C-alpha cells in the first residue's frame, strides 16, 4: 500500500545529543514537509522540500536540519541547538497535480514521532 | 499575515448529538480550505476540503461550506459517534503560495456514549 512511514514512533534523547527522525514515502510525491506539534497548538512548519536536493526553511527551522538526497526520503535531524525539542513531529508529502487544480494543495501525513528529551 | 482561528475546546458531546466546530480565517487572496482530523496517537488525515467560495466539502457525514462573505468554514455533523472523538484542525492554503499551509490550533472533541 502507498503511504508515508515515520520511525521510530517514540524516541528518547538525552540533552546535548543530536537525533534523526526518519520519513519515507512511496507515493511518488515531489514535495515533503516536517511539522512540529506541541500540546494545544497547531502545526508549525520546520522545513520543506519541493524537489530532490532542494529544501527551504519553514517558520521554526532553528536547531533543525534536513536532507533530501532521494525522492522517497526526507530525514529530520534535531540538533543539540534546539532549545526545546520535546514535541510530536509530523512528516507530510504533497500530491502532484496541476497548479490551481483541486489535488494540487492536499498534503498527506505520516503517523508521527513523539520525541522526548530526558 | 494569513491565519486560522478555531473555537476553543475541548468539546464534549453525547453520542448522536449535533456537532459544530467554528473556523474563521484571514487571507489576502482566495485560499483553499481544509479540515484535517487527528485520532489519538496518529498523524493528520484530510477529512474534507473546498477550493472556492460556496463549495461544500463533505466526508463521513461531516460537512463544511466555504463562506467568503463571513470568511468561515465551520465543520458540522448531524449525529456524532464515539469513534469521532479526535482533534480537528482547520487549515488554509493560498493558491498563489507554493507550499505554505496554515493550520489552526485544533479543537479536541470527545463523544461519550
PDB file of C-alpha atoms in Angstrom:
ATOM      1  CA  UNK A   1       0.000   0.000   0.000  1.00  0.00           C
ATOM      2  CA  UNK A   2       1.179   3.541  -0.687  1.00  0.00           C
ATOM      3  CA  UNK A   3       1.801   5.817   2.223  1.00  0.00           C
ATOM      4  CA  UNK A   4       4.150   7.693   4.482  1.00  0.00           C
ATOM      5  CA  UNK A   5       6.064   5.964   7.243  1.00  0.00           C
ATOM      6  CA  UNK A   6       7.849   7.590  10.140  1.00  0.00           C
ATOM      7  CA  UNK A   7      10.169   5.896  12.547  1.00  0.00           C
ATOM      8  CA  UNK A   8      10.536   5.452  15.358  1.00  0.00           C
ATOM      9  CA  UNK A   9       7.112   6.052  16.887  1.00  0.00           C
ATOM     10  CA  UNK A  10       8.652   7.079  20.222  1.00  0.00           C
ATOM     11  CA  UNK A  11      12.149   8.461  20.696  1.00  0.00           C
ATOM     12  CA  UNK A  12      14.023   9.452  23.817  1.00  0.00           C
ATOM     13  CA  UNK A  13      17.101  11.613  23.750  1.00  0.00           C
ATOM     14  CA  UNK A  14      19.487  12.940  26.326  1.00  0.00           C
ATOM     15  CA  UNK A  15      20.195  16.625  26.390  1.00  0.00           C
ATOM     16  CA  UNK A  16      23.086  17.603  24.133  1.00  0.00           C
ATOM     17  CA  UNK A  17      22.570  14.749  21.677  1.00  0.00           C
ATOM     18  CA  UNK A  18      21.572  15.006  18.059  1.00  0.00           C
ATOM     19  CA  UNK A  19      18.839  12.678  16.873  1.00  0.00           C
ATOM     20  CA  UNK A  20      17.482  11.871  13.407  1.00  0.00           C
ATOM     21  CA  UNK A  21      13.834  11.173  12.623  1.00  0.00           C
ATOM     22  CA  UNK A  22      13.042   9.120   9.559  1.00  0.00           C
ATOM     23  CA  UNK A  23      10.354   9.870   6.982  1.00  0.00           C
ATOM     24  CA  UNK A  24       9.802   7.704   3.920  1.00  0.00           C
ATOM     25  CA  UNK A  25       7.056   7.850   1.283  1.00  0.00           C
ATOM     26  CA  UNK A  26       6.224   5.628  -1.673  1.00  0.00           C
ATOM     27  CA  UNK A  27       3.563   7.915  -3.102  1.00  0.00           C
ATOM     28  CA  UNK A  28       5.906   9.378  -5.720  1.00  0.00           C
ATOM     29  CA  UNK A  29       5.320  12.842  -4.261  1.00  0.00           C
ATOM     30  CA  UNK A  30       7.815  15.576  -5.060  1.00  0.00           C
ATOM     31  CA  UNK A  31       7.168  17.814  -2.067  1.00  0.00           C
ATOM     32  CA  UNK A  32       7.762  16.786   1.532  1.00  0.00           C
ATOM     33  CA  UNK A  33       7.380  18.635   4.841  1.00  0.00           C
ATOM     34  CA  UNK A  34       8.257  18.475   8.507  1.00  0.00           C
ATOM     35  CA  UNK A  35       5.948  19.928  11.140  1.00  0.00           C
ATOM     36  CA  UNK A  36       6.179  20.207  14.869  1.00  0.00           C
ATOM     37  CA  UNK A  37       3.096  19.874  17.073  1.00  0.00           C
ATOM     38  CA  UNK A  38       3.007  20.963  20.703  1.00  0.00           C
ATOM     39  CA  UNK A  39       0.122  20.283  23.116  1.00  0.00           C
ATOM     40  CA  UNK A  40      -2.823  22.569  22.457  1.00  0.00           C
ATOM     41  CA  UNK A  41      -1.141  24.159  19.454  1.00  0.00           C
ATOM     42  CA  UNK A  42      -1.453  23.848  15.747  1.00  0.00           C
ATOM     43  CA  UNK A  43       1.226  22.576  13.440  1.00  0.00           C
ATOM     44  CA  UNK A  44       4.292  24.679  12.785  1.00  0.00           C
ATOM     45  CA  UNK A  45       6.388  24.190   9.678  1.00  0.00           C
ATOM     46  CA  UNK A  46      10.048  23.329  10.266  1.00  0.00           C
ATOM     47  CA  UNK A  47      11.396  22.599   6.774  1.00  0.00           C
ATOM     48  CA  UNK A  48      10.019  21.651   3.406  1.00  0.00           C
ATOM     49  CA  UNK A  49      11.410  20.300   0.188  1.00  0.00           C
ATOM     50  CA  UNK A  50       9.831  20.747  -3.210  1.00  0.00           C
ATOM     51  CA  UNK A  51      12.260  18.528  -5.087  1.00  0.00           C
ATOM     52  CA  UNK A  52      15.261  16.268  -4.569  1.00  0.00           C
ATOM     53  CA  UNK A  53      18.411  18.074  -3.417  1.00  0.00           C
ATOM     54  CA  UNK A  54      16.487  21.195  -2.521  1.00  0.00           C
ATOM     55  CA  UNK A  55      14.865  22.301   0.737  1.00  0.00           C
ATOM     56  CA  UNK A  56      13.667  25.514   2.377  1.00  0.00           C
ATOM     57  CA  UNK A  57      13.362  26.724   5.943  1.00  0.00           C
ATOM     58  CA  UNK A  58       9.919  26.960   7.437  1.00  0.00           C
ATOM     59  CA  UNK A  59       8.795  29.098  10.343  1.00  0.00           C
ATOM     60  CA  UNK A  60      10.818  27.378  13.083  1.00  0.00           C
ATOM     61  CA  UNK A  61      13.933  25.925  11.419  1.00  0.00           C
ATOM     62  CA  UNK A  62      16.432  26.930  14.099  1.00  0.00           C
ATOM     63  CA  UNK A  63      18.009  23.889  15.735  1.00  0.00           C
ATOM     64  CA  UNK A  64      16.916  21.523  12.964  1.00  0.00           C
ATOM     65  CA  UNK A  65      18.489  20.253   9.771  1.00  0.00           C
ATOM     66  CA  UNK A  66      17.257  18.147   6.848  1.00  0.00           C
ATOM     67  CA  UNK A  67      18.478  16.460   3.709  1.00  0.00           C
ATOM     68  CA  UNK A  68      16.718  15.333   0.542  1.00  0.00           C
ATOM     69  CA  UNK A  69      19.053  13.011  -1.311  1.00  0.00           C
ATOM     70  CA  UNK A  70      16.270  10.746  -2.534  1.00  0.00           C
ATOM     71  CA  UNK A  71      12.704  11.494  -3.587  1.00  0.00           C
ATOM     72  CA  UNK A  72      11.350   8.940  -1.124  1.00  0.00           C
ATOM     73  CA  UNK A  73      13.202  10.134   1.956  1.00  0.00           C
ATOM     74  CA  UNK A  74      13.298  13.360   3.977  1.00  0.00           C
ATOM     75  CA  UNK A  75      15.044  12.791   7.334  1.00  0.00           C
ATOM     76  CA  UNK A  76      14.973  15.450  10.036  1.00  0.00           C
ATOM     77  CA  UNK A  77      17.830  15.930  12.486  1.00  0.00           C
ATOM     78  CA  UNK A  78      17.061  17.588  15.784  1.00  0.00           C
ATOM     79  CA  UNK A  79      20.331  19.085  16.930  1.00  0.00           C
ATOM     80  CA  UNK A  80      21.536  19.994  20.396  1.00  0.00           C
ATOM     81  CA  UNK A  81      20.968  23.633  19.420  1.00  0.00           C
ATOM     82  CA  UNK A  82      17.201  23.119  19.552  1.00  0.00           C
ATOM     83  CA  UNK A  83      16.322  24.517  22.955  1.00  0.00           C
ATOM     84  CA  UNK A  84      13.001  22.770  23.495  1.00  0.00           C
ATOM     85  CA  UNK A  85      12.869  19.669  21.297  1.00  0.00           C
ATOM     86  CA  UNK A  86      10.251  17.649  23.181  1.00  0.00           C
ATOM     87  CA  UNK A  87       7.266  17.516  20.811  1.00  0.00           C
ATOM     88  CA  UNK A  88       5.325  15.430  18.327  1.00  0.00           C
ATOM     89  CA  UNK A  89       6.885  15.562  14.841  1.00  0.00           C
ATOM     90  CA  UNK A  90       4.840  15.024  11.710  1.00  0.00           C
ATOM     91  CA  UNK A  91       6.091  14.424   8.201  1.00  0.00           C
ATOM     92  CA  UNK A  92       3.888  15.078   5.184  1.00  0.00           C
ATOM     93  CA  UNK A  93       4.052  14.931   1.419  1.00  0.00           C
ATOM     94  CA  UNK A  94       2.005  16.666  -1.231  1.00  0.00           C
ATOM     95  CA  UNK A  95       0.127  15.055  -4.028  1.00  0.00           C
ATOM     96  CA  UNK A  96       1.154  16.039  -7.528  1.00  0.00           C
ATOM     97  CA  UNK A  97      -1.193  17.878  -9.810  1.00  0.00           C
ATOM     98  CA  UNK A  98      -1.546  20.991 -11.872  1.00  0.00           C
ATOM     99  CA  UNK A  99      -1.265  24.310 -10.084  1.00  0.00           C
ATOM    100  CA  UNK A 100      -4.750  25.520  -9.249  1.00  0.00           C
ATOM    101  CA  UNK A 101      -6.340  22.062  -9.501  1.00  0.00           C
ATOM    102  CA  UNK A 102      -8.200  20.507  -6.581  1.00  0.00           C
ATOM    103  CA  UNK A 103      -5.475  17.943  -5.919  1.00  0.00           C
ATOM    104  CA  UNK A 104      -2.635  20.420  -6.008  1.00  0.00           C
ATOM    105  CA  UNK A 105      -2.838  21.562  -2.415  1.00  0.00           C
ATOM    106  CA  UNK A 106      -3.522  18.387  -0.499  1.00  0.00           C
ATOM    107  CA  UNK A 107      -0.927  17.093   1.970  1.00  0.00           C
ATOM    108  CA  UNK A 108      -0.746  13.522   3.269  1.00  0.00           C
ATOM    109  CA  UNK A 109       0.651  12.902   6.730  1.00  0.00           C
ATOM    110  CA  UNK A 110       2.654  10.163   8.370  1.00  0.00           C
ATOM    111  CA  UNK A 111       1.760   8.750  11.821  1.00  0.00           C
ATOM    112  CA  UNK A 112       4.271  10.953  13.641  1.00  0.00           C
ATOM    113  CA  UNK A 113       7.226  10.528  16.008  1.00  0.00           C
ATOM    114  CA  UNK A 114       6.997  11.596  19.625  1.00  0.00           C
ATOM    115  CA  UNK A 115      10.384  12.889  20.795  1.00  0.00           C
ATOM    116  CA  UNK A 116      11.118  13.285  24.484  1.00  0.00           C
ATOM    117  CA  UNK A 117      14.287  14.837  25.816  1.00  0.00           C
ATOM    118  CA  UNK A 118      15.316  13.472  29.167  1.00  0.00           C
TER     119      UNK A 118
ATOM    120  CA  UNK B   1      -0.378  37.501   7.521  1.00  0.00           C
ATOM    121  CA  UNK B   2      -2.743  34.634   6.871  1.00  0.00           C
ATOM    122  CA  UNK B   3      -4.254  32.954   9.920  1.00  0.00           C
ATOM    123  CA  UNK B   4      -6.872  30.451  11.035  1.00  0.00           C
ATOM    124  CA  UNK B   5      -8.930  30.712  14.198  1.00  0.00           C
ATOM    125  CA  UNK B   6     -10.903  27.853  15.694  1.00  0.00           C
ATOM    126  CA  UNK B   7     -13.270  27.612  18.613  1.00  0.00           C
ATOM    127  CA  UNK B   8     -11.533  26.591  21.767  1.00  0.00           C
ATOM    128  CA  UNK B   9     -12.015  23.108  23.089  1.00  0.00           C
ATOM    129  CA  UNK B  10     -12.294  20.669  24.446  1.00  0.00           C
ATOM    130  CA  UNK B  11     -15.770  19.916  23.195  1.00  0.00           C
ATOM    131  CA  UNK B  12     -17.686  17.095  24.882  1.00  0.00           C
ATOM    132  CA  UNK B  13     -20.871  15.747  23.322  1.00  0.00           C
ATOM    133  CA  UNK B  14     -23.149  12.802  23.849  1.00  0.00           C
ATOM    134  CA  UNK B  15     -23.480  10.247  21.100  1.00  0.00           C
ATOM    135  CA  UNK B  16     -25.935  11.310  18.353  1.00  0.00           C
ATOM    136  CA  UNK B  17     -25.647  14.994  19.266  1.00  0.00           C
ATOM    137  CA  UNK B  18     -25.180  17.678  16.602  1.00  0.00           C
ATOM    138  CA  UNK B  19     -21.645  18.975  16.156  1.00  0.00           C
ATOM    139  CA  UNK B  20     -20.431  22.394  15.059  1.00  0.00           C
ATOM    140  CA  UNK B  21     -16.797  23.443  15.222  1.00  0.00           C
ATOM    141  CA  UNK B  22     -16.310  27.040  14.168  1.00  0.00           C
ATOM    142  CA  UNK B  23     -13.446  28.105  11.931  1.00  0.00           C
ATOM    143  CA  UNK B  24     -12.712  31.563  10.564  1.00  0.00           C
ATOM    144  CA  UNK B  25      -9.770  32.650   8.503  1.00  0.00           C
ATOM    145  CA  UNK B  26      -7.822  35.680   7.384  1.00  0.00           C
ATOM    146  CA  UNK B  27      -6.214  35.560   3.977  1.00  0.00           C
ATOM    147  CA  UNK B  28      -5.074  38.070   1.390  1.00  0.00           C
ATOM    148  CA  UNK B  29      -6.144  36.002  -1.596  1.00  0.00           C
ATOM    149  CA  UNK B  30      -8.552  33.183  -2.332  1.00  0.00           C
ATOM    150  CA  UNK B  31      -7.364  30.190  -0.351  1.00  0.00           C
ATOM    151  CA  UNK B  32      -8.323  26.559  -0.420  1.00  0.00           C
ATOM    152  CA  UNK B  33      -9.767  25.429   2.905  1.00  0.00           C
ATOM    153  CA  UNK B  34      -9.395  22.096   4.658  1.00  0.00           C
ATOM    154  CA  UNK B  35     -10.452  20.169   7.702  1.00  0.00           C
ATOM    155  CA  UNK B  36      -7.995  17.588   8.981  1.00  0.00           C
ATOM    156  CA  UNK B  37      -8.658  15.061  11.749  1.00  0.00           C
ATOM    157  CA  UNK B  38      -6.124  13.553  14.133  1.00  0.00           C
ATOM    158  CA  UNK B  39      -7.072  10.422  16.052  1.00  0.00           C
ATOM    159  CA  UNK B  40      -5.186   9.693  19.281  1.00  0.00           C
ATOM    160  CA  UNK B  41      -1.535   8.846  18.687  1.00  0.00           C
ATOM    161  CA  UNK B  42      -1.787   9.232  14.913  1.00  0.00           C
ATOM    162  CA  UNK B  43      -0.918  11.743  12.217  1.00  0.00           C
ATOM    163  CA  UNK B  44      -3.392  14.019  10.497  1.00  0.00           C
ATOM    164  CA  UNK B  45      -5.831  12.799   7.864  1.00  0.00           C
ATOM    165  CA  UNK B  46      -7.610  15.018   5.388  1.00  0.00           C
ATOM    166  CA  UNK B  47     -11.314  14.994   6.253  1.00  0.00           C
ATOM    167  CA  UNK B  48     -12.705  17.354   3.630  1.00  0.00           C
ATOM    168  CA  UNK B  49     -11.805  20.372   1.549  1.00  0.00           C
ATOM    169  CA  UNK B  50     -13.244  23.220  -0.506  1.00  0.00           C
ATOM    170  CA  UNK B  51     -11.384  25.226  -3.086  1.00  0.00           C
ATOM    171  CA  UNK B  52     -13.703  28.150  -3.873  1.00  0.00           C
ATOM    172  CA  UNK B  53     -16.496  30.215  -2.400  1.00  0.00           C
ATOM    173  CA  UNK B  54     -19.809  28.383  -1.773  1.00  0.00           C
ATOM    174  CA  UNK B  55     -18.201  24.982  -2.284  1.00  0.00           C
ATOM    175  CA  UNK B  56     -19.324  22.380   0.219  1.00  0.00           C
ATOM    176  CA  UNK B  57     -16.865  19.712   1.296  1.00  0.00           C
ATOM    177  CA  UNK B  58     -18.269  16.510   2.761  1.00  0.00           C
ATOM    178  CA  UNK B  59     -16.981  13.180   4.001  1.00  0.00           C
ATOM    179  CA  UNK B  60     -18.059  10.541   6.563  1.00  0.00           C
ATOM    180  CA  UNK B  61     -21.132  12.600   7.484  1.00  0.00           C
ATOM    181  CA  UNK B  62     -19.123  15.766   8.087  1.00  0.00           C
ATOM    182  CA  UNK B  63     -19.768  18.896   6.056  1.00  0.00           C
ATOM    183  CA  UNK B  64     -18.297  22.374   5.752  1.00  0.00           C
ATOM    184  CA  UNK B  65     -19.212  25.222   3.409  1.00  0.00           C
ATOM    185  CA  UNK B  66     -16.723  27.828   2.172  1.00  0.00           C
ATOM    186  CA  UNK B  67     -18.285  31.180   3.104  1.00  0.00           C
ATOM    187  CA  UNK B  68     -16.292  34.006   1.609  1.00  0.00           C
ATOM    188  CA  UNK B  69     -18.565  36.758   2.920  1.00  0.00           C
ATOM    189  CA  UNK B  70     -18.020  35.669   6.516  1.00  0.00           C
ATOM    190  CA  UNK B  71     -14.541  34.144   5.931  1.00  0.00           C
ATOM    191  CA  UNK B  72     -15.701  30.977   7.628  1.00  0.00           C
ATOM    192  CA  UNK B  73     -15.517  27.217   7.111  1.00  0.00           C
ATOM    193  CA  UNK B  74     -17.455  25.703  10.009  1.00  0.00           C
ATOM    194  CA  UNK B  75     -17.440  21.927  10.424  1.00  0.00           C
ATOM    195  CA  UNK B  76     -20.771  20.199  11.104  1.00  0.00           C
ATOM    196  CA  UNK B  77     -22.081  16.706  11.644  1.00  0.00           C
ATOM    197  CA  UNK B  78     -25.661  15.817  12.342  1.00  0.00           C
ATOM    198  CA  UNK B  79     -25.100  12.854  14.657  1.00  0.00           C
ATOM    199  CA  UNK B  80     -21.697  12.189  16.206  1.00  0.00           C
ATOM    200  CA  UNK B  81     -20.397   8.793  17.246  1.00  0.00           C
ATOM    201  CA  UNK B  82     -17.869   7.757  19.862  1.00  0.00           C
ATOM    202  CA  UNK B  83     -15.469   6.974  17.023  1.00  0.00           C
ATOM    203  CA  UNK B  84     -15.486  10.661  16.030  1.00  0.00           C
ATOM    204  CA  UNK B  85     -13.506  11.529  19.160  1.00  0.00           C
ATOM    205  CA  UNK B  86     -10.375  13.227  17.840  1.00  0.00           C
ATOM    206  CA  UNK B  87      -8.708  16.590  17.324  1.00  0.00           C
ATOM    207  CA  UNK B  88      -9.961  18.581  14.339  1.00  0.00           C
ATOM    208  CA  UNK B  89      -7.781  21.127  12.531  1.00  0.00           C
ATOM    209  CA  UNK B  90      -8.972  23.796  10.162  1.00  0.00           C
ATOM    210  CA  UNK B  91      -6.373  24.862   7.603  1.00  0.00           C
ATOM    211  CA  UNK B  92      -5.916  27.090   4.590  1.00  0.00           C
ATOM    212  CA  UNK B  93      -3.567  27.313   1.684  1.00  0.00           C
ATOM    213  CA  UNK B  94      -3.259  30.282  -0.615  1.00  0.00           C
ATOM    214  CA  UNK B  95      -3.359  29.189  -4.223  1.00  0.00           C
ATOM    215  CA  UNK B  96      -0.600  31.639  -5.024  1.00  0.00           C
ATOM    216  CA  UNK B  97       1.601  30.180  -2.297  1.00  0.00           C
ATOM    217  CA  UNK B  98       3.561  27.210  -3.450  1.00  0.00           C
ATOM    218  CA  UNK B  99       3.716  25.312  -0.227  1.00  0.00           C
ATOM    219  CA  UNK B 100       2.567  27.224   2.828  1.00  0.00           C
ATOM    220  CA  UNK B 101      -0.338  25.638   4.697  1.00  0.00           C
ATOM    221  CA  UNK B 102      -1.631  27.491   7.745  1.00  0.00           C
ATOM    222  CA  UNK B 103      -3.193  25.334  10.448  1.00  0.00           C
ATOM    223  CA  UNK B 104      -5.494  26.399  13.229  1.00  0.00           C
ATOM    224  CA  UNK B 105      -4.728  25.319  16.814  1.00  0.00           C
ATOM    225  CA  UNK B 106      -7.077  22.341  16.689  1.00  0.00           C
ATOM    226  CA  UNK B 107     -10.282  21.547  18.570  1.00  0.00           C
ATOM    227  CA  UNK B 108     -10.457  18.426  20.692  1.00  0.00           C
ATOM    228  CA  UNK B 109     -13.754  16.528  20.512  1.00  0.00           C
ATOM    229  CA  UNK B 110     -14.809  13.832  22.964  1.00  0.00           C
ATOM    230  CA  UNK B 111     -18.014  11.893  22.319  1.00  0.00           C
ATOM    231  CA  UNK B 112     -19.410   9.954  25.243  1.00  0.00           C
ATOM    232  CA  UNK B 113     -21.856   7.045  24.955  1.00  0.00           C
TER     233      UNK B 113
END
